[in-house]
Structures are given as structure tokens and as C-alpha cells.
XYZ file of C-alpha atoms in Angstrom:
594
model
C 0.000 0.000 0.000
C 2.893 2.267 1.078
C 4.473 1.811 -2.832
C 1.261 2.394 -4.323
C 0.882 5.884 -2.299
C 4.536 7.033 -3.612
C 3.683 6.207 -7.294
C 0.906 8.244 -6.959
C 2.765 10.965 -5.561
C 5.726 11.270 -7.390
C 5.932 12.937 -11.057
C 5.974 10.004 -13.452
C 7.856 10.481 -16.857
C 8.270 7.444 -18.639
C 7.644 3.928 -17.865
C 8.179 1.104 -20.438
C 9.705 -2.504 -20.357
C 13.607 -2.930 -21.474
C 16.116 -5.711 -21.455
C 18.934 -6.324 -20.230
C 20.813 -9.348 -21.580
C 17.992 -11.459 -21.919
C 15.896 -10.195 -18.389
C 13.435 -7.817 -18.636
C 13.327 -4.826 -16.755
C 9.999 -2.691 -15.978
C 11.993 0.782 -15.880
C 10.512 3.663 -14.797
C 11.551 7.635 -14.578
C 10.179 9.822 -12.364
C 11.327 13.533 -11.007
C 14.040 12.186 -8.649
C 14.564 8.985 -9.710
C 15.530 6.188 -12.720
C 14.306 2.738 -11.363
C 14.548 -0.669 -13.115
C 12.770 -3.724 -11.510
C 13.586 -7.043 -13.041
C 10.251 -8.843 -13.755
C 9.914 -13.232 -13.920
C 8.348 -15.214 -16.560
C 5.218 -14.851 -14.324
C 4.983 -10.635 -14.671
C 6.242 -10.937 -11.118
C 8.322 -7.741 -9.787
C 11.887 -8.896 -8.498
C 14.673 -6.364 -6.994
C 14.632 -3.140 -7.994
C 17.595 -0.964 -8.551
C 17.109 2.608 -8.015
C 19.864 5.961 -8.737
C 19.012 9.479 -8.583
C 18.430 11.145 -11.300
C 21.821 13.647 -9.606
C 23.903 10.693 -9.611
C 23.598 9.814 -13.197
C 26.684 10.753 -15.045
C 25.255 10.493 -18.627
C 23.122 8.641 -20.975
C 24.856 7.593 -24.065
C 23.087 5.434 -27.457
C 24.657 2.275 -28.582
C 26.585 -0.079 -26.336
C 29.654 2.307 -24.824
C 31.829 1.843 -22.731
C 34.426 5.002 -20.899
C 37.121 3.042 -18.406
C 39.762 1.818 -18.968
C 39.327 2.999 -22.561
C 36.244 4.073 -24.562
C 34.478 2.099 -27.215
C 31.308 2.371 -29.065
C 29.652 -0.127 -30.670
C 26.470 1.157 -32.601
C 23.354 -0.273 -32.080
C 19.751 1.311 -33.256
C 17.806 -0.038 -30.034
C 20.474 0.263 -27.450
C 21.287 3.100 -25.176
C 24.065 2.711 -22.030
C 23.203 4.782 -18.552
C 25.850 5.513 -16.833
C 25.590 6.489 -13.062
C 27.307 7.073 -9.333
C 27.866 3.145 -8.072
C 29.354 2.861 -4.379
C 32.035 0.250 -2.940
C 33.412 0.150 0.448
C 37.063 1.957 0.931
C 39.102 -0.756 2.564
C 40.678 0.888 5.835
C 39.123 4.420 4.729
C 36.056 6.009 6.485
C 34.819 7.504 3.183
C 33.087 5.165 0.346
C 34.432 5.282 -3.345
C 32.998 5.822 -5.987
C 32.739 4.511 -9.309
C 31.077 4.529 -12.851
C 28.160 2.135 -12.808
C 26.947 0.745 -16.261
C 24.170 -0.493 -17.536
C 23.415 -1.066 -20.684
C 19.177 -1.106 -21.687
C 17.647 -2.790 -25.589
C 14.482 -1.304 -26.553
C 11.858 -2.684 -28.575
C 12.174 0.233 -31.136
C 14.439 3.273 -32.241
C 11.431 5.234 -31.589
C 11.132 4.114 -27.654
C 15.347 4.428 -27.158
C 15.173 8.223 -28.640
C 12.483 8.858 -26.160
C 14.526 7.114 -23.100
C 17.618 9.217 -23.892
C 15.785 11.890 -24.422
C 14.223 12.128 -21.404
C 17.084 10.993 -19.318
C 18.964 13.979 -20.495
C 16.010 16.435 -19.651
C 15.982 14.896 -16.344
C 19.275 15.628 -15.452
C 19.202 19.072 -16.707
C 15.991 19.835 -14.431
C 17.417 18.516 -11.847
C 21.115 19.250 -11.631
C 21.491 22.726 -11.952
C 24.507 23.231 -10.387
C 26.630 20.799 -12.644
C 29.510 22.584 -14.145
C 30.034 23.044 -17.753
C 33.350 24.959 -18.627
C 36.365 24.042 -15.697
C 40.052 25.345 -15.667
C 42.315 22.702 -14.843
C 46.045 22.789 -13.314
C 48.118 19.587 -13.764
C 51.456 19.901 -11.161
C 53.604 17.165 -13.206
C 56.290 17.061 -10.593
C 53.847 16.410 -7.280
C 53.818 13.015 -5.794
C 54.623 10.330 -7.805
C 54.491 13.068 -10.985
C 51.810 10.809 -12.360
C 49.271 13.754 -12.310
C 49.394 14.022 -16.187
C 48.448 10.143 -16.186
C 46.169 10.580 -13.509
C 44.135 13.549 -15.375
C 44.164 11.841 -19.016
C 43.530 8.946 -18.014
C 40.848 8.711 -15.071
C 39.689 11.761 -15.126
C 39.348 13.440 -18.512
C 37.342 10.347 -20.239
C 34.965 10.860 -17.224
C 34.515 14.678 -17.872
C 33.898 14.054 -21.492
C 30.782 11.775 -20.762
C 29.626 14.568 -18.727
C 29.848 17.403 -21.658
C 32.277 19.380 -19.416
C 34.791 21.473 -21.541
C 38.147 22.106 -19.968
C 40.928 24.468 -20.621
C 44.142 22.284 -19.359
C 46.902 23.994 -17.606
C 50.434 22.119 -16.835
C 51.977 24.110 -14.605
C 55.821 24.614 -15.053
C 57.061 26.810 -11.920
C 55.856 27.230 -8.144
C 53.070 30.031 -7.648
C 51.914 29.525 -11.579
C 48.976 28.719 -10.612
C 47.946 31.350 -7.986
C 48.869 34.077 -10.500
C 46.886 32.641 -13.640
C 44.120 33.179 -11.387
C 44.877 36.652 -10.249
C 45.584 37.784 -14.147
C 44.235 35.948 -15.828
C 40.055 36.208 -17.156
C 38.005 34.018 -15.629
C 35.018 34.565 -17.237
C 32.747 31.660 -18.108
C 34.281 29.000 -15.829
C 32.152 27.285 -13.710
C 34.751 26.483 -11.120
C 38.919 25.474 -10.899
C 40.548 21.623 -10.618
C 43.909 21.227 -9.344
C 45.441 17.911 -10.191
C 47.909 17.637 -7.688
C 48.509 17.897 -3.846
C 47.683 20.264 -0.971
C 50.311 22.727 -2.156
C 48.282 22.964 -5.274
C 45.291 23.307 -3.584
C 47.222 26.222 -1.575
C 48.399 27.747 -4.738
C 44.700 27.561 -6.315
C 42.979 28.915 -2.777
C 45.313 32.122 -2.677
C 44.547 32.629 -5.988
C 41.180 32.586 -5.717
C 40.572 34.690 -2.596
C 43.039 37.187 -3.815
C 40.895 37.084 -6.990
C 37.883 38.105 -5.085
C 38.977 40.948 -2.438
C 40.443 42.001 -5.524
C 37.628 42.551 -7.471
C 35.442 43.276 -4.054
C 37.896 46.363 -3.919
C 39.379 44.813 -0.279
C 42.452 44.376 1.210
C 42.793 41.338 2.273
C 45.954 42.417 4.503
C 43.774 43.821 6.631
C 42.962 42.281 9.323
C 39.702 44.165 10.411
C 38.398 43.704 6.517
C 35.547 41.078 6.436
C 36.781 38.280 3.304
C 34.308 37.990 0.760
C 33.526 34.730 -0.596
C 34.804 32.861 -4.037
C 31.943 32.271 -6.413
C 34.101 29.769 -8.105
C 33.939 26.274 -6.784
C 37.229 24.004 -6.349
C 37.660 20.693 -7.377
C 40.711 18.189 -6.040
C 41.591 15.361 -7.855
C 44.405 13.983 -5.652
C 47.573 13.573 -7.020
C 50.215 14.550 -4.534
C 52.602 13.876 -1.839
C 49.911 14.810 0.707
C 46.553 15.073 0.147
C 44.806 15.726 3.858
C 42.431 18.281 2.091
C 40.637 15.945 -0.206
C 40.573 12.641 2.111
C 38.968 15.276 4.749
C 36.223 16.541 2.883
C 35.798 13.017 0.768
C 36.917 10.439 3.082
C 39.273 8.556 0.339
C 42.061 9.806 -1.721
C 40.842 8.300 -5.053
C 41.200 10.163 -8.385
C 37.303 8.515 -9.606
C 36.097 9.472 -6.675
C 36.691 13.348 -6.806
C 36.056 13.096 -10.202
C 32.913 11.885 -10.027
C 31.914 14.617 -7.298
C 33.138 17.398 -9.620
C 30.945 15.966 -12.240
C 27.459 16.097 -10.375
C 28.376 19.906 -8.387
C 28.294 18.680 -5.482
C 29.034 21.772 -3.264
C 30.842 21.531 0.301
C 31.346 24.906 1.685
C 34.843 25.437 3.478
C 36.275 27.868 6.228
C 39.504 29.383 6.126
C 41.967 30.669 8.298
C 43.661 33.745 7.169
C 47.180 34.162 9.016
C 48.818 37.400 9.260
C 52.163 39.222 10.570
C 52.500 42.931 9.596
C 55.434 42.554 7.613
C 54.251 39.772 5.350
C 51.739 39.205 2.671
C 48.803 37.161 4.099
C 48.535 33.649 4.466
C 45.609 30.883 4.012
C 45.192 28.144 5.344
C 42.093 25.385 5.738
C 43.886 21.638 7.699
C 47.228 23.034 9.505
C 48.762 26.069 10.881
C 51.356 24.490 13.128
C 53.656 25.655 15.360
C 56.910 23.652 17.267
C 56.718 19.773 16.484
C 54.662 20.138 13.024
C 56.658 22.729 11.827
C 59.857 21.712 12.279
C 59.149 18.257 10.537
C 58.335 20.480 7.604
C 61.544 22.099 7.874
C 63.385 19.065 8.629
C 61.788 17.227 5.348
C 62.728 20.487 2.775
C 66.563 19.229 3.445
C 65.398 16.003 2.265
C 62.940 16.098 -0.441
C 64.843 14.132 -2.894
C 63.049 10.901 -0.576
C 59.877 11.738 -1.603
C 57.166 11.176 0.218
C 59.706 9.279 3.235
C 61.400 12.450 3.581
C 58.017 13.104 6.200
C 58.556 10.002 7.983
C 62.074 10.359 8.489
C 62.366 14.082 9.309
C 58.783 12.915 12.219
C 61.338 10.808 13.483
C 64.260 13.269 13.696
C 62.700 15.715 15.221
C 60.844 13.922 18.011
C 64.287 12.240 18.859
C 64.903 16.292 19.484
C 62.797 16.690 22.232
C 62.443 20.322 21.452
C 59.910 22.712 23.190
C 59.479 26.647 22.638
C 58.224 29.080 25.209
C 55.001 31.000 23.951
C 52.226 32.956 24.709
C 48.884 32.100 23.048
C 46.129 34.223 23.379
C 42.803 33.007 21.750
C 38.972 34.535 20.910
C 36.803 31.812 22.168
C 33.571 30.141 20.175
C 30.317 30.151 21.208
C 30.709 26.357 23.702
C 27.104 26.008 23.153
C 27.260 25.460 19.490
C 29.803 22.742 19.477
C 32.454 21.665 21.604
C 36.325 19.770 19.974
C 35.099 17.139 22.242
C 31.804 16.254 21.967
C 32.433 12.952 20.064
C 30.915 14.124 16.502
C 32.049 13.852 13.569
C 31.549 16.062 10.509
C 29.631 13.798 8.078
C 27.909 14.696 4.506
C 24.865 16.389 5.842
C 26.368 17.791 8.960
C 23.790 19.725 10.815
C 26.150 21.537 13.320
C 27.493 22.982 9.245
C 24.072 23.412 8.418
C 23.170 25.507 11.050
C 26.252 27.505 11.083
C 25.232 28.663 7.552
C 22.219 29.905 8.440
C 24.076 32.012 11.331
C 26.405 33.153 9.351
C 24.308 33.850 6.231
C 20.889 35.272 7.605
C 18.363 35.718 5.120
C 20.928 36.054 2.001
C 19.164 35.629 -1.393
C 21.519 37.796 -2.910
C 25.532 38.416 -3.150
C 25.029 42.273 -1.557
C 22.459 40.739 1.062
C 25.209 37.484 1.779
C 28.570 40.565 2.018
C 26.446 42.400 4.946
C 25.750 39.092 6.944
C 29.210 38.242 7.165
C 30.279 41.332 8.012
C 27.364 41.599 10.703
C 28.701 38.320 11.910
C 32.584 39.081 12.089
C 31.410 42.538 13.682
C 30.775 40.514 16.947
C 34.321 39.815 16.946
C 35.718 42.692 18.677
C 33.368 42.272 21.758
C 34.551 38.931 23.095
C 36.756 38.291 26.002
C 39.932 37.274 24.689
C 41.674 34.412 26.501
C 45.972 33.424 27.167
C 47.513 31.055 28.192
C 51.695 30.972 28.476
C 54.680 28.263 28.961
C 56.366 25.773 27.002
C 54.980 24.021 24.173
C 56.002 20.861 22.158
C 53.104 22.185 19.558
C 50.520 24.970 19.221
C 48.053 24.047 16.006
C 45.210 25.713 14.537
C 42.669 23.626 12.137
C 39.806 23.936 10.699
C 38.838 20.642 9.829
C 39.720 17.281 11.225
C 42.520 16.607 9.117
C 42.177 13.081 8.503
C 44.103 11.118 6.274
C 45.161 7.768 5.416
C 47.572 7.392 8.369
C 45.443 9.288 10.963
C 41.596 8.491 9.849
C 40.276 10.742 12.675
C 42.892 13.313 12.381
C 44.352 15.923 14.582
C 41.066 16.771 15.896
C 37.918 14.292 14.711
C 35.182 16.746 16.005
C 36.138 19.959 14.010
C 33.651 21.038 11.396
C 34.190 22.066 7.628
C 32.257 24.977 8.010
C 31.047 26.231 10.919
C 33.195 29.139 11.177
C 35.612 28.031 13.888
C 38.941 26.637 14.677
C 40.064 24.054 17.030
C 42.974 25.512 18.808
C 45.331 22.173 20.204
C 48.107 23.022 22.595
C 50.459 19.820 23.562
C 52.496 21.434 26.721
C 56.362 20.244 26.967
C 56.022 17.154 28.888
C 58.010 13.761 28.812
C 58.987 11.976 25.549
C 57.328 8.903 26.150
C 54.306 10.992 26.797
C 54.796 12.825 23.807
C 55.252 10.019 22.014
C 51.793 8.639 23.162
C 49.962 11.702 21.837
C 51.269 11.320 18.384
C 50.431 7.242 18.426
C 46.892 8.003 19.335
C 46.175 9.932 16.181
C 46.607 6.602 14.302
C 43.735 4.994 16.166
C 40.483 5.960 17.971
C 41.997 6.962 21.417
C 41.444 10.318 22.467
C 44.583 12.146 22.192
C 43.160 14.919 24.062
C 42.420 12.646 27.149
C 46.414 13.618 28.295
C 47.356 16.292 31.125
C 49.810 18.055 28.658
C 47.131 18.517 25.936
C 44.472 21.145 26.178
C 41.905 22.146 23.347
C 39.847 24.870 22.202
C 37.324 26.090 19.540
C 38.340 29.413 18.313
C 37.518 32.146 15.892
C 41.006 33.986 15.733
C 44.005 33.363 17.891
C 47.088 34.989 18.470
C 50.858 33.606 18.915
C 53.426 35.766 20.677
C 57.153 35.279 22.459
C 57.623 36.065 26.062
C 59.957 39.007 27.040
C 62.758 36.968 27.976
C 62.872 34.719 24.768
C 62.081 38.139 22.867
C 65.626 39.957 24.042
C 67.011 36.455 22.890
C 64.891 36.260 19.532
C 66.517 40.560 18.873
C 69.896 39.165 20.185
C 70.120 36.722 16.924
C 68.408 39.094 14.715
C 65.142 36.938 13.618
C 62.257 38.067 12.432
C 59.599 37.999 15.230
C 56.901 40.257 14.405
C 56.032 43.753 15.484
C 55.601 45.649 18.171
C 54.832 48.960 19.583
C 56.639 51.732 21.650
C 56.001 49.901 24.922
C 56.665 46.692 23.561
C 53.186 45.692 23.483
C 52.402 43.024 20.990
C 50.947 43.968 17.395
C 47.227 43.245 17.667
C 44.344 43.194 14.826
C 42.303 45.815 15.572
C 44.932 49.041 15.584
C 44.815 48.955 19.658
C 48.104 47.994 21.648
C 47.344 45.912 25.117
C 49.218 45.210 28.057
C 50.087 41.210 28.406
C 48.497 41.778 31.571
C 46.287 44.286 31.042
C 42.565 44.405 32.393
C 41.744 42.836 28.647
C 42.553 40.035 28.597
C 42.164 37.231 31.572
C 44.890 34.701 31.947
C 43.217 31.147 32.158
C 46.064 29.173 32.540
C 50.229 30.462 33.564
C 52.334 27.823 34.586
C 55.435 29.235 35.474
C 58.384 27.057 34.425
C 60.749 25.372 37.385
C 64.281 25.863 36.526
C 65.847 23.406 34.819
C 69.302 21.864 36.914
C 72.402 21.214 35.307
C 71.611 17.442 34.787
C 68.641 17.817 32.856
C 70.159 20.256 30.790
C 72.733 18.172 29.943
C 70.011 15.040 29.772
C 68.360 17.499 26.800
C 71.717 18.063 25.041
C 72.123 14.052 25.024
C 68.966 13.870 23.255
C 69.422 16.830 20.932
C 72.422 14.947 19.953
C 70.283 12.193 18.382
C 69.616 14.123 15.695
C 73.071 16.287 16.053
C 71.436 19.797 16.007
C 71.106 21.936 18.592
C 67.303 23.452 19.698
C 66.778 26.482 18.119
C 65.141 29.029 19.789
C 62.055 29.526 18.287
C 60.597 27.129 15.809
C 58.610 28.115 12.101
C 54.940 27.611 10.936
C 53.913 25.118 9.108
C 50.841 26.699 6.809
C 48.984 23.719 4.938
C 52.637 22.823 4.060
C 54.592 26.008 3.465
C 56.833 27.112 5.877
C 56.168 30.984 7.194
C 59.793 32.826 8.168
C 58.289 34.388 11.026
C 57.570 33.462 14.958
C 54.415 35.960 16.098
C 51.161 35.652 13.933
C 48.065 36.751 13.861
C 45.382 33.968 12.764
C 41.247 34.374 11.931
C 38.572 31.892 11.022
C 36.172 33.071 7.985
C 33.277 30.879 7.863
C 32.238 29.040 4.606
C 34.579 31.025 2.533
C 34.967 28.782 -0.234
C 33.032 26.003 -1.679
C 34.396 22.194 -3.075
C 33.147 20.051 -5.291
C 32.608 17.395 -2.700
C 29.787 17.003 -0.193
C 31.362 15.775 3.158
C 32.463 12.409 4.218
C 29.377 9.963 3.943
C 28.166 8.204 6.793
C 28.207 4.537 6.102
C 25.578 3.662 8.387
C 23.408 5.577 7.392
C 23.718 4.627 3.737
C 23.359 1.182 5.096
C 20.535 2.447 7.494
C 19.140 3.905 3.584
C 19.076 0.504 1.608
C 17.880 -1.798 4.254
C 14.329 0.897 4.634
C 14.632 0.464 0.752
C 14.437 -2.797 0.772
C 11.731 -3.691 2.792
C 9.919 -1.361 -0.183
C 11.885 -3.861 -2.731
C 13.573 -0.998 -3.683
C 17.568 -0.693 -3.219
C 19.869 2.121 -3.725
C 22.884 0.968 -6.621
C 25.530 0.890 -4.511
């Protein structure tokens, strides 16, 4: 009774019988959906296999197949639907995807014209946000420099089936990238691909967001100025050394995959962290601003990129043998707790309603790009008026990210309850503490322990935060003539909104100062021992690691803008409730193609 209800419901389009092989199918098209139902010698229905008209990649005549190469054979009656088909990941929390086929016989020319026909009005109705025109950047050298292979081979065949043009560029120099898209017109693109790694992905993000404040007529230097956000989406096809950024907003690193996302339009929006030091052109960043342990592996592995991708392993290991720490003052703005907490055990799925709602606070009633400028700007106006927050001492790592920053090696990442886009940061500060303890902190990322459950490790959800030297490692930092950002007359720290503030002034409020006991003779010279594993001395401050480039300067400035950018990707999907999906559709003999 329930089935007969929804057929009369939905918008029927086209219902006929078709074959496949030698079984025949009682297929049927409606708004949403293209169902086929396998029907017995007795006109009895059998499992039915049902994809959304979104998922369907494209409807083709003859018998055709794309992967691993693409062949036609011509046939008057026969027309091949191609469509989204799902398969577990292995170890990976995020499903692949791949290109389901099926090929259907008609009866008649006449009845295959109208199938295809309709098929192709269906997914124009219904997909509006597909892309048709995409610029494309190939980094030949990244990873395994297979990202030519990668793009002609996976992904362009796939893009053709789709009727997306592309204008290919191979990029021969660093920074190529960014600049084509600060120069360069843009008109009629739908939306940019980088084939390649994060530091593509960096290179296209800069480029973009410059693009905009550009044209917006902002500086995006300032640090008071309100970012406005990128109308053009981004799509990853991974293709690197590292590729956190894609497996955190897909949930596999798998060329098909992203391809296939790019294809339909799916749209994830992304916030960004803008990081800033007065003498320096701004930063972005969207997994890792790291300070101490993270950034000094990043350092470590430039002396050693002709390993490859082991230059990260070995230069992890070099510098936790180390044992360095770096005195610090951190002062934070602190996100509303009763939106979301880094450790309330969720996880930012496709569909994430902590993302969902965050939208709709940070975008108020926008049906319009002037209406959507003032509602962020309303929103980051609210700034100024919270109390912001320090805390000082020594620190093995200070990190800022704004997303969990899975990947293959850490599937929950450095912090498995940050959103995509809800406008915040999670703020992680691992105090100096034992090795073995340290050591424990980093092992837990590779499972499902809690590696905030530790006495050294505190974290917080942030929308900006600050990193400054104390006085005493300041006179030292001047003494050796680095670069440690600026300050005022009275030696007041540079701060965002023009004002100057006394460390201790009435301000701020200092949640947490541990002063530091004095270290004796024999566990100085137990330090230099260990320094010695590595033979390098600790240096006195450390660099930041920004989504993989290093930044040649100690105090920084860092904001969250919510939702600044969009991906073509919708969130990592939740398994069980796929799973939770086609068992309800079966009991309706009706099963999602996955």
C-alpha cells in the first residue's frame, strides 16, 4: 500500500519494459529517480535498482563503454546509462565511488530516442549546479608526478561523458597557478581543478581569494576587513605527496572518486583561516597552521625532499628524537561552547547539521551576493566584543585547524570533532612534557583513542588566535636578529584591531600560567644528550607550518572566515546511514545501486 501511495505521488515520466541481456526490466523515470525492476516469466516484480536522477553521469546510445578505454559499438535499439555506483574503501572512512553501467535494448528506435531523451532532460531539471566549462592545473612534478596520467587517463574520459569542456593547464614553476588566477580572465568558468597535492590546492585557494577581495575592492591584509567569498567552486583530484584536504572533505584519496563529485556539483562549503604578521603578505590556510613539532618536521623534510614522500617520515622521526619545546604565549577569541564543543564525540559527516546551522548564522536571510557581504560582516562585527583568553609556557606544539585533518595514516585526524564549516577553529596546545608521553599523543592519532584525554594537551574552539614570544625569549629572539613580528613603543604586541594591550592588562584574563621550574644542570645536559640524536642543537624559536609552506616568522596573527569557499565534494558519507538507507529500501523492494 505504502508503494502504491509514492507512485501516486511522485511525477511520473516514462515507464516502459527494457532488457537487459535477456531479463526484462519494468523501468521507470520519475522527477528524482531512474528505477529498473527485473520482472519473472510470471509478470512478477523482483529487486529493484534505483539511482538518482543527480547521480547519473550520462546517458549515451549504442553499447559504450568510458574506463579503462572508450568504445562504441552502434546499435539502433540500445542506449548505455551511466551512473554514481558505491564500494566500500578498505581501511578508509569515506566510500568510493565509481562509474556504474548499464546497458538497456528497446523494442524500437522510436522508444530508445524517447529514453535518452528524457534521461537527459531529467538531469538538466534537476542538476542545476553541474559545471560546464572548468580550468584545470596539472602539477607534473607532485607526488609520484603521475598527475598528467592521472588527469588523461581517469579523469578526462569521465569529464567528457559529462559534456564538461576544460581548458588544461600544466603548470611549469611554483606560484603559476595562484597568478593565472589573479591575471588571468576568468570569465565563463564554472569552477577550478587542481590535479595535484595540498600545495596545489594552496596555490589555487590564494589565488582565488586574492581574486575576489580584488575585485570586491578589499584588502585582504587587513585584518579588520571582512573576506568575501569565491563564487568559483574548487575541485581536487588527488595527485600529490599529501593530500589531507581531499581525504577530509571526501573520506578517500581516489582520483574517480573526486572526479565523479566534480561531475554532479556537489558543493561543500569550506572555512579558512587567514594568518597574518605585519610585515608579510597574508597567508591561508584550511587543515594546519602548526607551530613547534609540526613545523619543524616540515623544515626538517625540505633538506630532504629528494626521498619523496619518506622524507616526512624520516624528518617525524628526527625531530621527536629532538625533544624540542618553545616558550610561547597564546592568546585566543573563544567560540560560542554552546554550538559545538572539539570534544563532543561528533564527527563532521555529509549532511552535517552543526554545518548546516552555522550557515544559516552566518548567512541570515541572504538571497543575494550584496544581502550574503552584509551578513558576514554583521557576523565578524561581533568579533571585537569577546573576552579574549591566554595562556603561556612551554609548548612541544601549538596548532590551529579547521577541519579534522584526517588522512590515510590518521583516519580521525588531529582533531575528529572539528567542522568544515562552521566558522571556527580548534585551537590544540600539547604542553612540553616527557617523551614517552609525547610520544603517546602522536600514536593516538593513528587509532580511535582520544589524544586529548592527556594532562599536557588542552583544546579549544576558536575564531582567531594569536601567537606571541615572552619578554625573555624576545631579548634572545633581537639578540640573533630573527624576524619575530612587530611591536609597539612599549613593547606591546601587534594586535588586529589598531589597539596595543598590556600582556596583563585588564583585557585580557589569563586562564592558565604555569610558570616554568628551573631546569638543573643534569637535565640540561640530559636534553643536550637527546638533541644529539639528531646532532642539532634546539633552536630558539621554531617556524609555521601553513597547509605545508613554511612561514619565516615566529608571532602571527590567525582568523577563522566561515564558509569562505566552496568544493566540489559534499562531506564524508556516513556509512551507516547509507546502510541504514538501503535496508528501509528494501523492505519497499527498492535498493539504492551501490
Amino acid at each position: 500500500m505504502d508503494i502504491y501511495r509514492c507512485r501516486m505521488d511522485i511525477d511520473l515520466r516514462l515507464e516502459s519494459s527494457l532488457w537487459v541481456g535477456k531479463r526484462r526490466y519494468r523501468a521507470v523515470l520519475t522527477g528524482w529517480y531512474f528505477n529498473w525492476t527485473e520482472v519473472d516469466k510470471k509478470n512478477r516484480d523482483k529487486k529493484t535498482i534505483s539511482v538518482p536522477v543527480s547521480e547519473v553521469i550520462g546517458v549515451e546510445e549504442g553499447q559504450v563503454e568510458i574506463l579503462p578505454r572508450k568504445s562504441v559499438e552502434d546499435a539502433d535499439k540500445d542506449f548505455t546509462v551511466f551512473y554514481v555506483k558505491r564500494s566500500s574503501s578498505g581501511g578508509s572512512y569515506g566510500l568510493l565511488w565509481r562509474l556504474g553501467r548499464t546497458q538497456f535494448s528497446c523494442p524500437s528506435r522510436v522508444l530508445r530516442d524517447q529514453w535518452t531523451t528524457h534521461l537527459r532532460t531529467a538531469l538538466k531539471t534537476h542538476s542545476p549546479l553541474r559545471p560546464h566549462r572548468l580550468l584545470v592545473f596539472i602539477n607534473p612534478y607532485g607526488g609520484k608526478k603521475r598527475g598528467r596520467k592521472i588527469y588523461h587517463s581517469l579523469v578526462a574520459p569521465l569529464f567528457e561523458l559529462a559534456g564538461i569542456s576544460c581548458h588544461v593547464v600544466v603548470t611549469e614553476r611554483a606560484n603559476q597557478a595562484r597568478d593565472h588566477l589573479l591575471k588571468k580572465d576568468l570569465t565563463g568558468f564554472d569552477g577550478v581543478v587542481c590535479v595535484g597535492g595540498d600545495g596545489m590546492f594552496s596555490e589555487i585557494l590564494h589565488g582565488l581569494i586574492g581574486r575576489t577581495q580584488q575585485e570586491a575592492g578589499l584588502s585582504e591584509n587587513d585584518t579588520t576587513v571582512t573576506l568575501q567569498p569565491c563564487h568559483l567552486h574548487i575541485g581536487i583530484i588527488p595527485a600529490g605527496s599529501t593530500d589531507c584536504v581531499c581525504f577530509a572533505t571526501v573520506g578517500v584519496n581516489d582520483p574517480v572518486t573526486s572526479a565523479l563529485h566534480i561531475v554532479i556539483g556537489d558543493s561543500q562549503p569550506l572555512d579558512v583561516c587567514s594568518v597574518h604578521h605585519p610585515s608579510a603578505p597574508v597567508h591561508y590556510s584550511v587543515s594546519l597552521v602548526g607551530y613547534g613539532f609540526y613545523g619543524d618536521v616540515l623544515a626538517e623534510s625540505e633538506r630532504h625532499r629528494w626521498m619523496g614522500p619518506l622524507r616526512y617520515d624520516y624528518s617525524g622521526a628526527m625531530v621527536y628524537l629532538s625533544n624540542r619545546s618553545y616558550a610561547g604565549i597564546v592568546q585566543y577569541l573563544p567560540a560560542d561552547p554552546l554550538l559545538s564543543s572539539p570534544r563532543d564525540n561528533t564527527r563532521c559527516l555529509s549532511g552535517c547539521s552543526v554545518c548546516s546551522r552555522s550557515t544559516e548564522r552566518l548567512f541570515p536571510h541572504s538571497t543575494d551576493s550584496a544581502s550574503l557581504y552584509d551578513s558576514r560582516l554583521s557576523q565578524f562585527s561581533h568579533d571585537s566584543e569577546g573576552e579574549w583568553l591566554s595562556v603561556e609556557g612551554r609548548f612541544r606544539c601549538v596548532s590551529l585547524t579547521c577541519m579534522s585533518s584526517s588522512c590515510p595514516r590518521s583516519p580521525l585526524g588531529l582533531s575528529p570533532s572539528a567542522h568544515l564549516a562552521d566558522g571556527t577553529g580548534d585551537l590544540i596546545l600539547v604542553r612540553d612534557t616527557h617523551p614517552l608521553g609525547f610520544l603517546k599523543f602522536l600514536h593516538r592519532h593513528t587509532g580511535t583513542q582520544d589524544q586529548f584525554d592527556l594532562p599536557f594537551v588542552e583544546v579549544h574552539r576558536v575564531k582567531a588566535f594569536r601567537f606571541s614570544l615572552p619578554p625573555d625569549e624576545e631579548d634572545d629572539d633581537e639578540g640573533r636578529g630573527m624576524d619575530r613580528g612587530a611591536n609597539d613603543e612599549q613593547g606591546n604586541p601587534y594586535m588586529p584591531d589598531g589597539e596595543t594591550k598590556s600582556r596583563n592588562g585588564s583585557q585580557q584574563q589569563l586562564t592558565e600560567r604555569r610558570e616554568e621550574p628551573d631546569i638543573t644542570t643534569a637535565k640540561k645536559r640530559k636534553k643536550s644528550f637527546l638533541c644529539c640524536l639528531c646532532a642539532s642543537k634546539t633552536p630558539p624559536v621554531s617556524v609555521w607550518n601553513c597547509d605545508g609552506e613554511i612561514l619565516p616568522f615566529t608571532e602571527i596573527l590567525c582568523r577563522v572566515h566561515g564558509q569562505l569557499v566552496h568544493l566540489y565534494a559534499r562531506g564524508i558519507e556516513d556509512r551507516a546511514a547509507i546502510q541504514d538507507c538501503r535496508e528501509r529500501d528494501s523492505e519497499r523492494r527498492c535498493v539504492l545501486h551501490n
